[in-house]
Coordinates of C-alpha atoms in Angstrom, one line a residue:
M1 CA -69.4 -26.8 -12.9
P2 CA -68.6 -27.4 -9.2
D3 CA -70.9 -26.1 -6.6
S4 CA -69.9 -23.7 -3.9
T5 CA -69.3 -26.4 -1.3
T6 CA -66.8 -28.4 -3.4
P7 CA -63.2 -27.5 -2.4
D8 CA -60.9 -26.3 -5.1
L9 CA -58.4 -29.1 -5.3
A10 CA -55.9 -27.1 -7.4
A11 CA -55.8 -24.4 -4.8
R12 CA -55.8 -26.5 -1.6
D13 CA -53.1 -26.3 0.9
P14 CA -50.6 -29.1 0.3
D15 CA -50.3 -29.6 4.1
M16 CA -54.1 -30.1 4.5
P17 CA -55.1 -33.7 5.4
D18 CA -56.9 -35.5 2.6
D19 CA -59.8 -36.6 4.9
A20 CA -60.7 -32.9 5.5
L21 CA -61.6 -32.4 1.8
G22 CA -65.3 -32.5 0.9
L23 CA -66.5 -33.2 4.4
G24 CA -67.6 -29.8 5.2
L25 CA -65.1 -29.5 8.0
D26 CA -64.2 -26.1 9.3
V27 CA -60.5 -26.2 8.4
P28 CA -58.5 -23.2 9.4
A29 CA -56.8 -21.3 6.6
P30 CA -53.0 -22.0 6.5
E31 CA -50.9 -19.5 8.3
K32 CA -49.0 -17.2 6.2
P33 CA -45.4 -16.4 7.1
A34 CA -45.0 -13.3 9.1
A35 CA -44.0 -10.4 6.9
M36 CA -40.5 -9.1 7.6
G37 CA -40.7 -5.9 9.6
G38 CA -40.1 -2.8 7.5
A39 CA -38.6 -2.6 4.1
A40 CA -36.0 -5.0 2.7
Y41 CA -32.5 -4.5 4.0
R42 CA -30.3 -2.3 1.8
V43 CA -26.5 -2.9 1.9
L44 CA -24.4 0.0 3.1
A45 CA -22.9 0.5 -0.4
R46 CA -26.4 1.3 -1.8
K47 CA -27.8 3.0 1.3
Y48 CA -24.9 5.5 1.5
R49 CA -24.4 6.2 -2.2
P50 CA -23.6 9.9 -2.4
Q51 CA -26.6 12.1 -3.3
T52 CA -24.7 15.4 -3.5
F53 CA -21.3 16.4 -4.5
A54 CA -20.5 17.3 -0.9
E55 CA -21.0 13.6 0.0
L56 CA -18.6 12.5 -2.7
I57 CA -15.3 12.0 -0.8
G58 CA -11.8 12.3 -2.1
Q59 CA -12.6 13.9 -5.5
D60 CA -12.3 17.6 -4.6
A61 CA -10.5 18.6 -7.8
M62 CA -13.1 17.2 -10.1
V63 CA -16.0 18.8 -8.1
Q64 CA -14.3 22.2 -8.2
T65 CA -13.8 21.9 -12.0
L66 CA -17.4 20.9 -12.6
G67 CA -18.6 23.7 -10.3
N68 CA -16.6 26.3 -12.2
A69 CA -17.8 25.0 -15.5
I70 CA -21.4 25.2 -14.4
K71 CA -21.1 28.7 -13.0
R72 CA -19.4 29.9 -16.2
D73 CA -21.8 28.0 -18.5
R74 CA -18.8 26.2 -20.1
L75 CA -20.4 22.7 -20.0
A76 CA -18.8 20.0 -22.2
H77 CA -21.1 17.8 -24.3
A78 CA -19.4 14.6 -23.1
F79 CA -17.8 13.6 -19.9
L80 CA -15.7 10.5 -19.2
M81 CA -15.1 9.3 -15.6
T82 CA -12.4 6.7 -15.1
G83 CA -10.8 5.1 -12.1
V84 CA -10.7 1.9 -10.1
R85 CA -13.8 0.1 -8.9
G86 CA -15.9 1.8 -6.2
V87 CA -14.5 5.3 -6.3
G88 CA -17.8 6.9 -7.5
K89 CA -17.8 6.9 -11.3
T90 CA -21.4 6.0 -11.8
S91 CA -22.5 8.1 -8.8
T92 CA -20.7 11.1 -10.3
A93 CA -22.5 10.6 -13.6
R94 CA -25.9 10.7 -11.8
L95 CA -24.8 13.7 -9.8
I96 CA -23.9 15.5 -13.0
A97 CA -27.3 14.6 -14.4
K98 CA -28.9 16.1 -11.3
A99 CA -26.8 19.2 -11.4
L100 CA -27.7 19.9 -15.1
N101 CA -31.4 19.2 -14.7
C102 CA -32.2 20.6 -11.2
I103 CA -34.9 23.2 -11.3
G104 CA -34.9 24.0 -7.5
L105 CA -37.8 24.0 -5.0
D106 CA -39.5 26.9 -6.8
G107 CA -39.1 25.3 -10.2
Q108 CA -37.1 28.2 -11.6
G109 CA -33.6 27.1 -10.9
G110 CA -30.9 26.4 -13.4
P111 CA -27.8 24.2 -13.5
T112 CA -26.1 24.1 -10.2
I113 CA -23.2 22.2 -8.5
D114 CA -25.5 21.9 -5.4
P115 CA -28.7 20.2 -6.7
C116 CA -31.6 20.5 -4.3
G117 CA -32.4 16.8 -4.3
Q118 CA -36.1 17.6 -3.7
C119 CA -37.4 18.8 -7.1
E120 CA -39.1 16.3 -9.4
P121 CA -36.0 15.9 -11.7
C122 CA -33.7 15.3 -8.8
V123 CA -36.0 12.8 -7.2
A124 CA -36.7 11.0 -10.4
I125 CA -33.0 10.8 -11.3
A126 CA -32.1 9.5 -7.8
E127 CA -34.8 6.8 -8.2
G128 CA -33.6 5.9 -11.7
R129 CA -37.0 6.6 -13.3
H130 CA -36.4 9.9 -15.2
I131 CA -37.5 9.5 -18.8
D132 CA -34.8 11.9 -20.1
V133 CA -31.9 10.3 -18.2
I134 CA -31.1 7.0 -19.9
E135 CA -28.6 4.6 -18.3
M136 CA -27.1 1.8 -20.4
D137 CA -24.7 -1.0 -19.3
A138 CA -22.2 -1.4 -22.2
A139 CA -21.2 -4.8 -20.8
S140 CA -24.6 -6.2 -21.9
H141 CA -25.3 -3.8 -24.8
T142 CA -22.1 -4.0 -26.8
G143 CA -23.3 -4.0 -30.4
V144 CA -23.8 -1.4 -33.0
D145 CA -27.5 -1.8 -33.0
D146 CA -27.6 -0.6 -29.3
V147 CA -25.7 2.5 -30.3
R148 CA -27.9 3.0 -33.3
E149 CA -30.9 3.3 -31.0
I150 CA -29.1 6.1 -29.2
I151 CA -28.2 7.9 -32.4
E152 CA -31.8 7.8 -33.5
A153 CA -33.1 9.0 -30.2
V154 CA -30.8 12.0 -29.7
R155 CA -32.6 13.9 -32.5
Y156 CA -35.6 14.3 -30.3
S157 CA -35.7 16.9 -27.6
A158 CA -36.0 16.1 -23.9
V159 CA -39.5 15.3 -22.7
S160 CA -39.5 17.2 -19.4
A161 CA -35.9 17.9 -18.4
R162 CA -33.5 20.6 -19.5
Y163 CA -31.0 18.0 -21.0
K164 CA -31.4 14.5 -22.3
I165 CA -28.6 12.6 -20.7
Y166 CA -27.1 9.3 -21.7
I167 CA -25.1 7.5 -19.0
I168 CA -23.1 4.6 -20.4
D169 CA -21.4 2.5 -17.8
E170 CA -18.3 0.3 -18.6
V171 CA -18.1 2.1 -22.0
H172 CA -14.9 0.3 -22.9
M173 CA -17.0 -2.9 -23.5
L174 CA -18.6 -1.4 -26.6
S175 CA -17.4 -3.1 -29.8
K176 CA -15.2 -1.4 -32.3
N177 CA -18.1 -0.9 -34.7
A178 CA -20.3 0.5 -32.0
F179 CA -17.6 3.1 -31.1
N180 CA -17.2 4.0 -34.8
A181 CA -21.0 4.5 -35.1
L182 CA -21.0 6.8 -32.1
L183 CA -18.2 9.0 -33.2
K184 CA -20.0 11.5 -35.3
T185 CA -22.9 12.0 -32.9
L186 CA -20.4 12.2 -30.0
E187 CA -18.5 15.0 -31.8
E188 CA -21.5 17.1 -32.8
P189 CA -24.5 16.2 -30.6
P190 CA -27.6 18.4 -30.4
G191 CA -27.4 21.1 -27.8
H192 CA -30.0 19.3 -25.5
V193 CA -27.9 16.1 -25.3
K194 CA -25.1 15.2 -22.8
F195 CA -23.1 12.0 -22.8
L196 CA -21.6 10.7 -19.5
F197 CA -19.3 7.7 -19.8
A198 CA -17.8 5.6 -17.0
T199 CA -15.0 3.0 -17.3
T200 CA -12.5 1.2 -15.2
E201 CA -10.2 0.5 -18.2
V202 CA -9.7 3.7 -20.0
N203 CA -6.9 2.3 -22.1
K204 CA -9.4 0.2 -24.0
V205 CA -11.4 3.3 -25.0
P206 CA -10.4 4.4 -28.6
I207 CA -8.4 7.6 -28.6
T208 CA -10.9 9.1 -31.1
V209 CA -13.5 8.8 -28.3
L210 CA -11.2 10.2 -25.6
S211 CA -10.4 13.2 -27.7
R212 CA -14.2 14.1 -27.8
C213 CA -14.7 13.9 -24.1
Q214 CA -13.8 15.9 -21.0
R215 CA -12.0 13.4 -18.9
F216 CA -12.0 13.1 -15.1
D217 CA -9.6 10.6 -13.4
L218 CA -11.2 9.7 -10.1
K219 CA -8.6 8.9 -7.5
R220 CA -8.3 6.1 -5.0
I221 CA -9.6 7.2 -1.6
P222 CA -6.8 7.5 1.0
T223 CA -6.9 5.1 3.9
E224 CA -7.3 7.8 6.5
L225 CA -10.2 9.4 4.6
L226 CA -11.9 6.0 4.1
A227 CA -11.5 5.1 7.8
S228 CA -13.1 8.5 8.8
H229 CA -15.9 7.9 6.4
F230 CA -16.6 4.4 7.7
A231 CA -16.6 5.8 11.3
D232 CA -19.4 8.3 10.3
I233 CA -21.4 5.5 8.7
A234 CA -20.9 3.2 11.8
Q235 CA -22.2 6.0 14.0
K236 CA -25.2 6.5 11.8
E237 CA -25.9 2.7 11.9
S238 CA -25.5 2.8 15.7
V239 CA -22.6 0.4 15.6
E240 CA -19.6 0.6 17.9
A241 CA -16.4 0.0 16.1
E242 CA -12.7 0.3 17.1
V243 CA -10.5 2.8 15.3
D244 CA -8.0 0.0 14.4
A245 CA -10.9 -2.1 13.0
L246 CA -12.0 0.6 10.7
T247 CA -8.4 1.2 9.6
L248 CA -8.1 -2.5 8.7
V249 CA -11.3 -2.3 6.7
A250 CA -10.0 0.8 4.9
Q251 CA -6.7 -0.9 4.1
A252 CA -8.5 -3.9 2.8
A253 CA -10.7 -1.7 0.6
E254 CA -7.6 -0.5 -1.4
G255 CA -9.1 2.9 -2.1
S256 CA -12.6 1.7 -3.1
V257 CA -15.5 3.1 -1.1
R258 CA -17.8 0.3 -2.3
D259 CA -15.4 -2.5 -1.4
G260 CA -14.9 -1.0 2.0
L261 CA -18.6 -0.7 2.7
S262 CA -19.1 -4.3 1.7
I263 CA -16.4 -5.3 4.1
L264 CA -17.8 -3.1 6.8
D265 CA -21.2 -4.8 6.2
Q266 CA -19.6 -8.1 6.7
A267 CA -17.7 -7.0 9.8
I268 CA -20.9 -5.7 11.5
A269 CA -22.6 -9.1 10.8
H270 CA -19.5 -10.9 12.2
A271 CA -19.6 -8.8 15.3
D272 CA -23.3 -9.4 15.8
M273 CA -22.6 -13.1 15.9
D274 CA -20.3 -12.6 18.9
G275 CA -23.2 -11.1 20.8
D276 CA -21.9 -7.7 21.8
G277 CA -22.2 -6.0 18.4
K278 CA -18.8 -4.2 18.6
V279 CA -16.5 -4.4 15.6
T280 CA -13.0 -5.1 16.9
A281 CA -9.7 -5.2 15.1
A282 CA -9.2 -8.8 16.1
Q283 CA -12.5 -9.8 14.6
V284 CA -11.8 -7.9 11.3
R285 CA -8.3 -9.4 11.1
D286 CA -9.7 -12.9 11.6
M287 CA -12.6 -12.3 9.1
L288 CA -10.2 -11.0 6.4
G289 CA -7.8 -13.9 6.9
L290 CA -5.1 -11.6 8.1
S291 CA -4.2 -14.1 10.7
D292 CA -2.8 -16.2 7.9
R293 CA 0.1 -13.8 7.7
G294 CA 1.3 -15.5 10.8
A295 CA 2.0 -18.6 8.8
I296 CA 3.9 -16.6 6.1
R297 CA 5.9 -14.9 8.9
R298 CA 6.8 -18.3 10.3
L299 CA 8.0 -19.5 6.9
F300 CA 9.9 -16.3 6.4
A301 CA 11.6 -16.7 9.8
L302 CA 12.7 -20.2 8.9
I303 CA 14.2 -19.0 5.6
L304 CA 16.2 -16.4 7.5
A305 CA 17.3 -19.0 10.1
G306 CA 18.5 -21.3 7.3
D307 CA 16.5 -24.3 8.6
A308 CA 15.9 -26.1 5.4
Q309 CA 14.0 -29.1 6.8
A310 CA 11.7 -27.0 9.0
M311 CA 11.1 -24.6 6.1
L312 CA 10.1 -27.4 3.7
A313 CA 7.8 -28.9 6.4
E314 CA 6.1 -25.6 6.9
A315 CA 5.7 -25.0 3.2
K316 CA 4.1 -28.5 2.8
N317 CA 1.9 -27.9 5.8
Q318 CA 0.6 -24.6 4.2
Y319 CA 0.0 -26.4 0.9
N320 CA -2.0 -29.1 2.7
L321 CA -4.1 -26.4 4.3
G322 CA -5.0 -25.1 0.8
V323 CA -2.5 -22.4 0.3
E324 CA -1.3 -22.4 -3.3
P325 CA 2.4 -22.1 -3.9
L326 CA 1.9 -18.9 -5.9
A327 CA 0.0 -17.4 -3.0
M328 CA 2.8 -18.5 -0.7
F329 CA 5.4 -16.6 -2.7
A330 CA 3.1 -13.6 -3.0
G331 CA 2.9 -13.5 0.8
L332 CA 6.7 -13.8 1.1
L333 CA 7.2 -11.0 -1.4
S334 CA 4.7 -8.9 0.6
E335 CA 6.7 -9.6 3.8
V336 CA 9.9 -8.4 2.2
H337 CA 8.2 -5.3 0.8
R338 CA 6.8 -4.5 4.2
L339 CA 10.2 -4.9 5.9
T340 CA 11.8 -2.7 3.3
L341 CA 9.3 0.1 3.8
A342 CA 9.7 -0.2 7.6
K343 CA 13.4 0.1 7.1
V344 CA 13.1 3.4 5.3
G345 CA 10.8 4.7 8.0
T346 CA 7.2 4.5 6.6
P347 CA 4.3 4.6 9.1
H348 CA 3.3 1.5 11.1
D349 CA 1.2 -1.1 9.3
G350 CA -2.2 -1.1 11.0
A351 CA -2.9 -4.6 9.7
L352 CA -0.3 -6.0 12.1
D353 CA -0.8 -6.7 15.8
A354 CA 1.7 -5.6 18.4
E355 CA 3.7 -8.8 18.4
A356 CA 4.0 -8.9 14.7
S357 CA 4.9 -5.2 14.5
A358 CA 7.7 -5.8 17.0
L359 CA 9.0 -8.7 15.0
A360 CA 8.9 -6.7 11.8
E361 CA 10.7 -3.8 13.3
D362 CA 13.4 -6.1 14.7
Q363 CA 13.9 -7.9 11.3
A364 CA 14.0 -4.6 9.5
D365 CA 16.8 -3.4 11.7
R366 CA 18.8 -6.6 11.3
L367 CA 18.4 -7.0 7.6
S368 CA 20.4 -4.6 5.4
F369 CA 19.1 -3.1 2.2
P370 CA 21.3 -5.3 0.0
I371 CA 20.0 -8.4 1.7
L372 CA 16.4 -7.3 1.3
H373 CA 16.9 -6.5 -2.4
R374 CA 18.5 -9.9 -2.9
L375 CA 15.6 -11.6 -1.1
W376 CA 13.1 -9.7 -3.3
Q377 CA 14.9 -10.8 -6.5
L378 CA 15.2 -14.4 -5.5
L379 CA 11.6 -14.7 -4.4
L380 CA 10.4 -12.9 -7.6
K381 CA 12.4 -15.3 -9.7
G382 CA 10.9 -18.2 -7.7
Q383 CA 7.4 -16.9 -8.2
E384 CA 7.9 -16.8 -12.0
E385 CA 9.2 -20.4 -12.0
V386 CA 6.3 -21.7 -9.9
A387 CA 3.8 -20.0 -12.2
R388 CA 5.3 -21.9 -15.2
A389 CA 6.0 -25.3 -13.4
A390 CA 4.0 -28.4 -14.1
V391 CA 4.3 -29.3 -10.4
P392 CA 4.1 -26.0 -8.5
L393 CA 4.9 -27.4 -5.1
D394 CA 8.2 -29.0 -6.3
A395 CA 9.2 -25.8 -8.0
A396 CA 8.3 -23.8 -4.8
D397 CA 10.6 -26.2 -2.7
M398 CA 13.5 -25.7 -5.1
A399 CA 13.1 -22.0 -5.2
L400 CA 12.9 -21.6 -1.4
L401 CA 16.0 -23.8 -1.0
R402 CA 17.8 -21.5 -3.4
V403 CA 16.9 -18.6 -1.2
I404 CA 18.4 -20.3 1.8
H405 CA 21.6 -21.3 0.2
A406 CA 22.1 -17.9 -1.5
A407 CA 23.7 -16.9 1.8
T408 CA 26.9 -18.6 0.7
L409 CA 27.1 -16.6 -2.5
P410 CA 28.9 -13.3 -2.6
D411 CA 27.0 -10.1 -3.3
P412 CA 28.2 -8.0 -6.3
G413 CA 30.4 -5.8 -4.2
E414 CA 32.2 -8.8 -2.6
L415 CA 32.5 -10.4 -6.0
A416 CA 34.1 -7.3 -7.4
K417 CA 36.7 -7.4 -4.6
M418 CA 37.3 -11.1 -5.1
V419 CA 37.9 -10.4 -8.8
A420 CA 40.3 -7.5 -8.1
H421 CA 42.3 -9.5 -5.6
G422 CA 42.0 -12.9 -7.2
S423 CA 40.8 -14.4 -3.9
F424 CA 38.4 -17.0 -5.1
T425 CA 37.9 -20.1 -3.0
S426 CA 36.5 -23.4 -4.1
A427 CA 33.9 -23.6 -1.4
P428 CA 32.7 -21.7 1.6
P429 CA 34.0 -22.8 5.0
A430 CA 32.0 -25.4 6.9
S431 CA 31.2 -22.8 9.6
A432 CA 29.8 -20.3 7.1
P433 CA 26.7 -18.6 8.4
T434 CA 23.4 -19.6 6.8
A435 CA 20.3 -17.7 5.9
L436 CA 21.7 -14.5 4.5
D437 CA 24.2 -14.1 7.3
I438 CA 21.5 -12.9 9.7
P439 CA 21.6 -15.0 13.0
T440 CA 18.2 -15.2 14.6
T441 CA 19.7 -15.6 18.1
P442 CA 23.1 -14.0 18.0
N443 CA 25.7 -14.6 20.8
V444 CA 26.1 -11.0 21.9
T445 CA 29.0 -11.8 24.3
S446 CA 31.2 -13.3 21.6
L447 CA 30.3 -10.8 18.8
I448 CA 30.3 -7.4 20.4
P449 CA 33.7 -5.8 20.9
A450 CA 34.6 -4.8 24.4
D451 CA 35.2 -1.1 23.8
F452 CA 34.5 1.6 21.3
P453 CA 38.0 1.5 19.6
A454 CA 37.6 -2.2 19.2
L455 CA 34.2 -1.7 17.6
L456 CA 35.8 0.7 15.1
D457 CA 38.5 -1.9 14.3
R458 CA 35.8 -4.5 13.8
L459 CA 33.9 -2.2 11.4
A460 CA 37.1 -1.5 9.4
R461 CA 38.0 -5.2 9.3
D462 CA 34.5 -6.2 7.9
G463 CA 34.7 -3.7 5.1
F464 CA 33.0 -0.6 6.6
V465 CA 36.1 1.6 6.2
S466 CA 34.4 4.8 5.3
L467 CA 32.0 4.5 8.2
E468 CA 34.8 3.7 10.6
M469 CA 36.7 6.8 9.5
T470 CA 33.6 9.0 10.1
L471 CA 33.1 7.5 13.5
R472 CA 36.7 8.0 14.4
D473 CA 36.6 11.7 13.3
V474 CA 33.2 13.0 14.5
I475 CA 31.8 10.7 17.3
R476 CA 32.3 11.9 20.9
L477 CA 31.5 9.0 23.1
V478 CA 29.0 9.6 25.9
E479 CA 28.2 6.0 26.8
Y480 CA 29.3 2.6 25.4
A481 CA 27.0 -0.1 26.9
P482 CA 26.3 -2.6 24.1
P483 CA 23.9 -2.7 22.4
L484 CA 23.6 1.0 23.4
L485 CA 25.8 3.7 21.8
A486 CA 25.2 7.3 23.1
Y487 CA 27.2 10.0 21.4
Q488 CA 27.7 13.6 20.4
L489 CA 28.7 14.9 17.0
A490 CA 32.0 16.8 16.6
G491 CA 31.3 17.6 12.9
P492 CA 28.7 17.2 10.1
V493 CA 27.5 13.8 9.0
P494 CA 25.3 12.8 6.0
P495 CA 21.5 12.3 6.5
S496 CA 21.9 8.6 6.0
F497 CA 24.5 8.3 8.8
V498 CA 22.3 6.8 11.5
P499 CA 20.6 4.1 9.4
E500 CA 23.9 3.1 7.8
L501 CA 25.5 2.8 11.1
R502 CA 22.7 0.8 12.5
D503 CA 22.8 -1.6 9.6
A504 CA 26.6 -2.0 9.8
L505 CA 26.5 -2.7 13.6
A506 CA 23.7 -5.3 13.1
K507 CA 25.8 -7.0 10.4
V508 CA 29.1 -7.2 12.3
T509 CA 27.6 -7.9 15.8
G510 CA 24.4 -9.8 14.9
T511 CA 22.2 -7.7 17.2
R512 CA 20.1 -4.5 17.0
W513 CA 21.8 -1.4 18.4
D514 CA 20.1 1.6 20.0
L515 CA 21.8 4.8 18.8
E516 CA 21.2 7.9 20.8
E517 CA 22.6 11.4 20.3
R518 CA 22.7 12.7 23.9
S519 CA 23.8 15.9 25.7
G520 CA 26.1 16.0 28.7
E521 CA 29.7 15.0 29.3
A522 CA 31.4 13.3 26.4
Q523 CA 34.8 12.0 25.6
P524 CA 36.8 13.7 22.8
S525 CA 36.6 11.9 19.4
L526 CA 39.4 9.5 18.6
L527 CA 40.7 12.0 16.1
E528 CA 40.7 14.7 18.8
Q529 CA 42.4 12.4 21.2
E530 CA 45.1 11.7 18.6
Q531 CA 45.5 15.4 17.9
A532 CA 45.8 16.1 21.6
V533 CA 48.5 13.4 22.0
A534 CA 50.4 14.8 19.0
E535 CA 50.2 18.3 20.3
A536 CA 51.4 17.2 23.8
G537 CA 54.4 15.5 22.2
R538 CA 55.1 18.6 20.1
R539 CA 55.1 20.7 23.2
A540 CA 57.4 18.3 25.0
I541 CA 59.9 18.4 22.2
L542 CA 59.8 22.2 22.0
E543 CA 60.5 22.4 25.8
S544 CA 63.5 20.1 25.7
P545 CA 66.9 21.9 26.2
L546 CA 68.4 20.7 23.0
V547 CA 65.6 21.9 20.8
K548 CA 65.5 25.3 22.7
A549 CA 69.2 25.7 22.0
A550 CA 68.7 24.8 18.3
F551 CA 66.0 27.4 17.9
A552 CA 68.2 30.0 19.7
A553 CA 70.9 29.3 17.2
F554 CA 68.5 29.2 14.2
P555 CA 65.6 31.6 15.0
E556 CA 63.9 31.0 11.6
A557 CA 63.9 27.2 11.9
E558 CA 60.6 25.2 12.1
L559 CA 59.6 22.0 13.8
L560 CA 58.1 19.7 11.2
D561 CA 56.2 16.4 11.7
S562 CA 57.7 13.4 10.0
D563 CA 55.1 13.4 7.3
E564 CA 55.7 17.1 6.6
S565 CA 59.5 16.6 6.5
E566 CA 59.2 13.8 4.1
S567 CA 57.0 15.9 1.9
Q568 CA 59.6 18.8 2.0
W569 CA 62.5 16.5 1.1
S570 CA 60.5 14.9 -1.8
K571 CA 59.8 18.4 -3.2
R572 CA 63.5 19.4 -3.0
A573 CA 64.5 16.1 -4.7

């Protein structure tokens, strides 16, 4: 047995020098690492988990239904919460457990939609230690034996709570046998038992289980509500954040509160690295990789320009930087989708900076709906081919080249006209435009007609006959200063008149027009001018001596236009 002066070799500090052992030296004890100040950090998603139904954002309909059920004592024995990740399914289950078991500060309270959060059941449930509220993760307890334990336990009353509650998360992961074993108990449980299920894939839950539960579909949280929620949390965390930055975080969250809080956590850390601690839109855009959209926009612009060599070089460069061809096509499809939404007038995309927004607006004005739809179909087809190809990059090159050269193919409308008139040609002319007939730098001087009548003739010549007739009949010209057209309306027009006119003008002139309905002095419409000329000619004829003499001899005679006279003669014939 060692004496008291012999050092314990097994417990010695590994950094202690060997010659200090057994020599009776006064060796200082090794320094222990300083303890971290305060408690361990809790991520925002856990720290701000809703503790009351009032803190549960975006699920007002469900909260109202539950509140009415509790007030009227019409509580179901099983609840099923479904929805995408991070919208509050498990949190809702815990809140229901609190609401059903809360006893109030005086210990005499009953079920309530506003649990106090301070009584023993509320505190124990919030801390996950209540003996009568059992949480089970079905992803790791999938078998029939796990369910059999629940079936055996439900026969016994709650120990200290009003209800014994079973919260089963990701319930769709239970096996078929486990579901079958649970059915009878789920249909007729004891009065003191409640089942609360949560799942992200409700389609995998058997219909026999769904029919035994009261179902709540938790919605995705709108971007505006998420951004406001994140602003409140940033204020509580004493973090300064730009509104645009929080909007970007909310958009990236895709309706999930948990995803958004995780991104906000990361954004705050990213901002701290820069020194000032402010969360800016530029930092969030860079952190989320939104700057990579610039590369997709460059590739998309090269496709529109019809520059095949530059387009292939850009695609190869992105591939070398680690962008998979499938992701490349997904980005191009997203770009077409964004432009199409912009064309129909959806709100501005907050994920784009000012320069990118201006470019998107310009492209949306110059690209017609048929061209955007053709782009979508060609890219979608290319994405499918790339997904199946043995060499994805080669398939991507061929698909992108097909998109460029599709400009020389007629659209269905043109093809129908060609079939009707038999005007097929063997090949397009050498000077045929490329890239879907949308020039990136149009020659405005050579393409824009000199005056308004010439513009109408150009529209009719390029196939926009109906639109040309509408312009001729109802447009009173205020100012013609290409690419500005200011006008007044002499008659009704359809709601789609302005966007259709803008698309047609962009197609025939290659530039974006500003269309403005303006008050003030205006010229008569071309139809009104033609009618005025015809009326002046009619008056001149009536005032001529020969015609006056004819009317004096034949008082009941009428002066007919040439079209009217032909119609009268055809009827008589």
